[in-house]
CSV table of C-alpha atoms in Angstrom, one decimal:
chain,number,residue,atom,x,y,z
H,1,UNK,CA,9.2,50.8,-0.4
H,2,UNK,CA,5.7,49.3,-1.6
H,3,UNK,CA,7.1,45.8,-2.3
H,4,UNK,CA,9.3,45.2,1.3
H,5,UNK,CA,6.2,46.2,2.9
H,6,UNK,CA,4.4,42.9,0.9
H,7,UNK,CA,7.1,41.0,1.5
H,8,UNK,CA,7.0,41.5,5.1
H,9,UNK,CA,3.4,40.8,5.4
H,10,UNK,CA,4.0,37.7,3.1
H,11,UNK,CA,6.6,36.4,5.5
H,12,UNK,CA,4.6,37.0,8.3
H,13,UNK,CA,1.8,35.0,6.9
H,14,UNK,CA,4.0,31.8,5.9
H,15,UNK,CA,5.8,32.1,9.6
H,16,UNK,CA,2.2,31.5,11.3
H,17,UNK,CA,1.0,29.4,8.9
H,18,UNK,CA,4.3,27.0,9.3
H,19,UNK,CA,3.9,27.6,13.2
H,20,UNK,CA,-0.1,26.4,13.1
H,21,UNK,CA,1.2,23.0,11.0
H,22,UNK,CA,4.2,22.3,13.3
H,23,UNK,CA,1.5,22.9,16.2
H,24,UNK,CA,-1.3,20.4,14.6
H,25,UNK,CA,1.3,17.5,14.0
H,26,UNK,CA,2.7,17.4,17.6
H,27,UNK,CA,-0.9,17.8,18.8
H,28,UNK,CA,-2.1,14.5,16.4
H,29,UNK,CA,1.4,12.9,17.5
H,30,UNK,CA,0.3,13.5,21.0
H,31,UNK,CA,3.6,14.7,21.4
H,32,UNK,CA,2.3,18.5,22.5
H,33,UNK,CA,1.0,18.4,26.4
H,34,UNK,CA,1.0,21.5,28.4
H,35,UNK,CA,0.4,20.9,31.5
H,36,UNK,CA,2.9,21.4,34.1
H,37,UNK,CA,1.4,19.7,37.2
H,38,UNK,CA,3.0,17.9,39.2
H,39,UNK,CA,3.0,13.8,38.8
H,40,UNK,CA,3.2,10.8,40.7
H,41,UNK,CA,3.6,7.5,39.1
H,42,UNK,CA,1.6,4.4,39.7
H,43,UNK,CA,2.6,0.8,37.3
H,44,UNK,CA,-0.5,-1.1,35.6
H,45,UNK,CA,0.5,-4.7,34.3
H,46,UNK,CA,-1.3,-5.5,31.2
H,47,UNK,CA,-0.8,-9.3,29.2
H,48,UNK,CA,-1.5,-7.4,25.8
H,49,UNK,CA,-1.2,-3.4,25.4
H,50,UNK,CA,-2.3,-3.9,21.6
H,51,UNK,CA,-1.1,-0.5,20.3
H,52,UNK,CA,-0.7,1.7,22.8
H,53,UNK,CA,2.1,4.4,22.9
H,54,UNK,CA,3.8,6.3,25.9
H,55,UNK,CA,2.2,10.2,26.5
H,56,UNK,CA,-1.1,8.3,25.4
H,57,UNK,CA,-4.0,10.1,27.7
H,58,UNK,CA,-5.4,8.5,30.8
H,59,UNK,CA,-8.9,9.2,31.5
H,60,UNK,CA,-11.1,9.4,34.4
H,61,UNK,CA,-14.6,10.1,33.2
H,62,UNK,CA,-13.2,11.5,29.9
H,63,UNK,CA,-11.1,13.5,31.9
H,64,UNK,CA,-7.3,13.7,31.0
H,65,UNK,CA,-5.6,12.9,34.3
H,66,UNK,CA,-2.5,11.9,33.3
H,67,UNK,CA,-0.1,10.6,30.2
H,68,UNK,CA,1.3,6.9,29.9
H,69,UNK,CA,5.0,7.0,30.9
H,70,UNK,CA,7.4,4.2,30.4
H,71,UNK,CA,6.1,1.3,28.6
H,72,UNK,CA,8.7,-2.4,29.3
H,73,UNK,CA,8.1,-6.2,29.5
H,74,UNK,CA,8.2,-8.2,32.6
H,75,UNK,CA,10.5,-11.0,32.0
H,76,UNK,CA,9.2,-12.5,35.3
H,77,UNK,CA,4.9,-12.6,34.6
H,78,UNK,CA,5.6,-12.1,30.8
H,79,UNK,CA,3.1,-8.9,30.6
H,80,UNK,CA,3.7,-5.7,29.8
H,81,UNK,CA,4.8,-2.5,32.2
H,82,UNK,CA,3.1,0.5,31.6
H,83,UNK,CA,3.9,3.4,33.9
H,84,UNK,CA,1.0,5.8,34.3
H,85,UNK,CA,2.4,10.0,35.3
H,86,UNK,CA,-1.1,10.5,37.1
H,87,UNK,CA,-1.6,14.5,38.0
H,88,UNK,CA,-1.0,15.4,42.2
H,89,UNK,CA,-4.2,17.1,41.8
H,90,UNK,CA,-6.3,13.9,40.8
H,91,UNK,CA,-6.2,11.1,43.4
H,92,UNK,CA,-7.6,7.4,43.4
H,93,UNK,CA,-8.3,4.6,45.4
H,94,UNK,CA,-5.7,1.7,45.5
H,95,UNK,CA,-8.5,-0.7,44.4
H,96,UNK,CA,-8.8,1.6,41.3
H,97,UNK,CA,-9.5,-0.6,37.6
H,98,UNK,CA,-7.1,0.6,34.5
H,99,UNK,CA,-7.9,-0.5,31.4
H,100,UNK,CA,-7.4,-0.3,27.5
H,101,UNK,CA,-9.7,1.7,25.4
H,102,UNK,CA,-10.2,3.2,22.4
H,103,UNK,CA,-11.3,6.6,21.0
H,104,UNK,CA,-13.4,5.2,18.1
H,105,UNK,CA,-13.4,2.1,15.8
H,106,UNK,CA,-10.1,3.0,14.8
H,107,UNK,CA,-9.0,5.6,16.9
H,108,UNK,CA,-5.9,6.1,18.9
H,109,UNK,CA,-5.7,4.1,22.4
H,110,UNK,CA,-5.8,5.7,25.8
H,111,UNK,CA,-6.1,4.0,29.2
H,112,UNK,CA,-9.3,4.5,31.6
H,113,UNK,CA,-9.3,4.7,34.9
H,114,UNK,CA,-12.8,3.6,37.3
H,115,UNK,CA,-12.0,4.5,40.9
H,116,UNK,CA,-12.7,1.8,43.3
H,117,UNK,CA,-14.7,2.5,46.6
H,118,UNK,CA,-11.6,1.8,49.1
H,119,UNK,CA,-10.7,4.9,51.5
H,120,UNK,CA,-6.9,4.4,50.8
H,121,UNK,CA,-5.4,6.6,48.0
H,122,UNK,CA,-3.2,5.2,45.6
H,123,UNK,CA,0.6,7.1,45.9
H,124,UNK,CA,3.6,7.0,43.9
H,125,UNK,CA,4.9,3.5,43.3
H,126,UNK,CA,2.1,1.9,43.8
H,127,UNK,CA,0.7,-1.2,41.2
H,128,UNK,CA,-2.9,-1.3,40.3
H,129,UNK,CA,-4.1,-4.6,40.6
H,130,UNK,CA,-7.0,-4.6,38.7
H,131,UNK,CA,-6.5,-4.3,34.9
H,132,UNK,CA,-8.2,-5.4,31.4
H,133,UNK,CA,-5.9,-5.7,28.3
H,134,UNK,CA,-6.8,-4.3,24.9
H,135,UNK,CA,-9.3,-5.8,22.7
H,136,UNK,CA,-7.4,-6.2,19.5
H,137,UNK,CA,-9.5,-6.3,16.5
H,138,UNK,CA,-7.5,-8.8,14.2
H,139,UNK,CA,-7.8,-11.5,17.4
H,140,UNK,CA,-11.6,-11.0,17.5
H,141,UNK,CA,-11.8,-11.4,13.3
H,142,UNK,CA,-9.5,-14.2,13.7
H,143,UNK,CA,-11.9,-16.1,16.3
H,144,UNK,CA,-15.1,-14.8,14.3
H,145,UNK,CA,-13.6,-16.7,10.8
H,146,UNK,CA,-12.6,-19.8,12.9
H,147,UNK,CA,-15.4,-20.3,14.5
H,148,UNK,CA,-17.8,-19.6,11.2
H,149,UNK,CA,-15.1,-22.2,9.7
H,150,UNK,CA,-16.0,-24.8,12.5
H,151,UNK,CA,-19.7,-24.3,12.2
H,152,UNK,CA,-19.3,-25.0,8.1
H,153,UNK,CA,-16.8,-28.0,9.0
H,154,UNK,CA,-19.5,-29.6,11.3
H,155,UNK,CA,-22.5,-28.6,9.2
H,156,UNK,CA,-20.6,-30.6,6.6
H,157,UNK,CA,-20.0,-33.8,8.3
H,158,UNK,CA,-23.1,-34.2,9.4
H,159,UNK,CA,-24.6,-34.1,5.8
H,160,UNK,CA,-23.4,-37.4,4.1
């Protein structure tokens, strides 16, 4: 009688502990969102989304207000599609700015939102015009190395 009453407690313990690790991965994997608000969706062209990954966050003054949707390419302006499921509750102005940020050095990318001053509210289907792409760190290395390979290059010519 002793030892099924250890092994019960044992197997409760492992059953939580297993339920906390599933919960932590989908919540890192940003695959866990509980919200059950209702959405509307507005498209954001972008000409380089760097990493970015649908159900990333969008943020309004750090504010989760909505998850990235669909993510396509526009065969027509060659630039990527990103859907944004904005929450009913949260409205913007259709001269509203989206763009590509980062949480961190390293960290995962979301997209901001800065609401615009215009009295019209942006509504399901609408396209934000205003958008800035991501800044991708191996193009900004890339430029820093050839430009420091230009200066030596030119510092070396002019020495004969």
């Amino acid at each position: 009688m002793q030892k099924s009453k250890h092994d019960l407690w044992v197997g409760l313990f492992v059953m939580i502990g297993a339920a906390a690790v599933l919960f932590l991965a989908l919540k890192a994997g940003n695959l866990l969102s509980l919200s059950f608000e209702d959405t509307y969706s507005v498209v954001a062209r972008f000409d380089n989304i760097g990493g970015l990954k649908a159900r990333a966050p969008v943020k309004s003054a750090g504010v989760v207000v909505g998850r990235v949707g669909v993510i396509g390419f526009d065969a027509t302006t060659y630039q990527a599609r990103v859907q944004l499921d904005l929450e009913k509750r949260f409205t913007f102005p259709k001269d509203s700015s989206a763009k590509i940020l980062t949480s961190g050095l390293l960290g995962e990318q979301y997209i901001g939102i800065e609401p615009g001053a215009e009295e019209k509210l942006l509504a399901g289907g609408d396209t934000i015009g205003m958008t800035q792409s991501a800044v991708v760190l191996e193009n900004i290395i890339g430029q820093f190395l050839f430009n420091k390979a230009a200066d030596a290059g030119a510092s070396q010519g002019g020495k004969k």
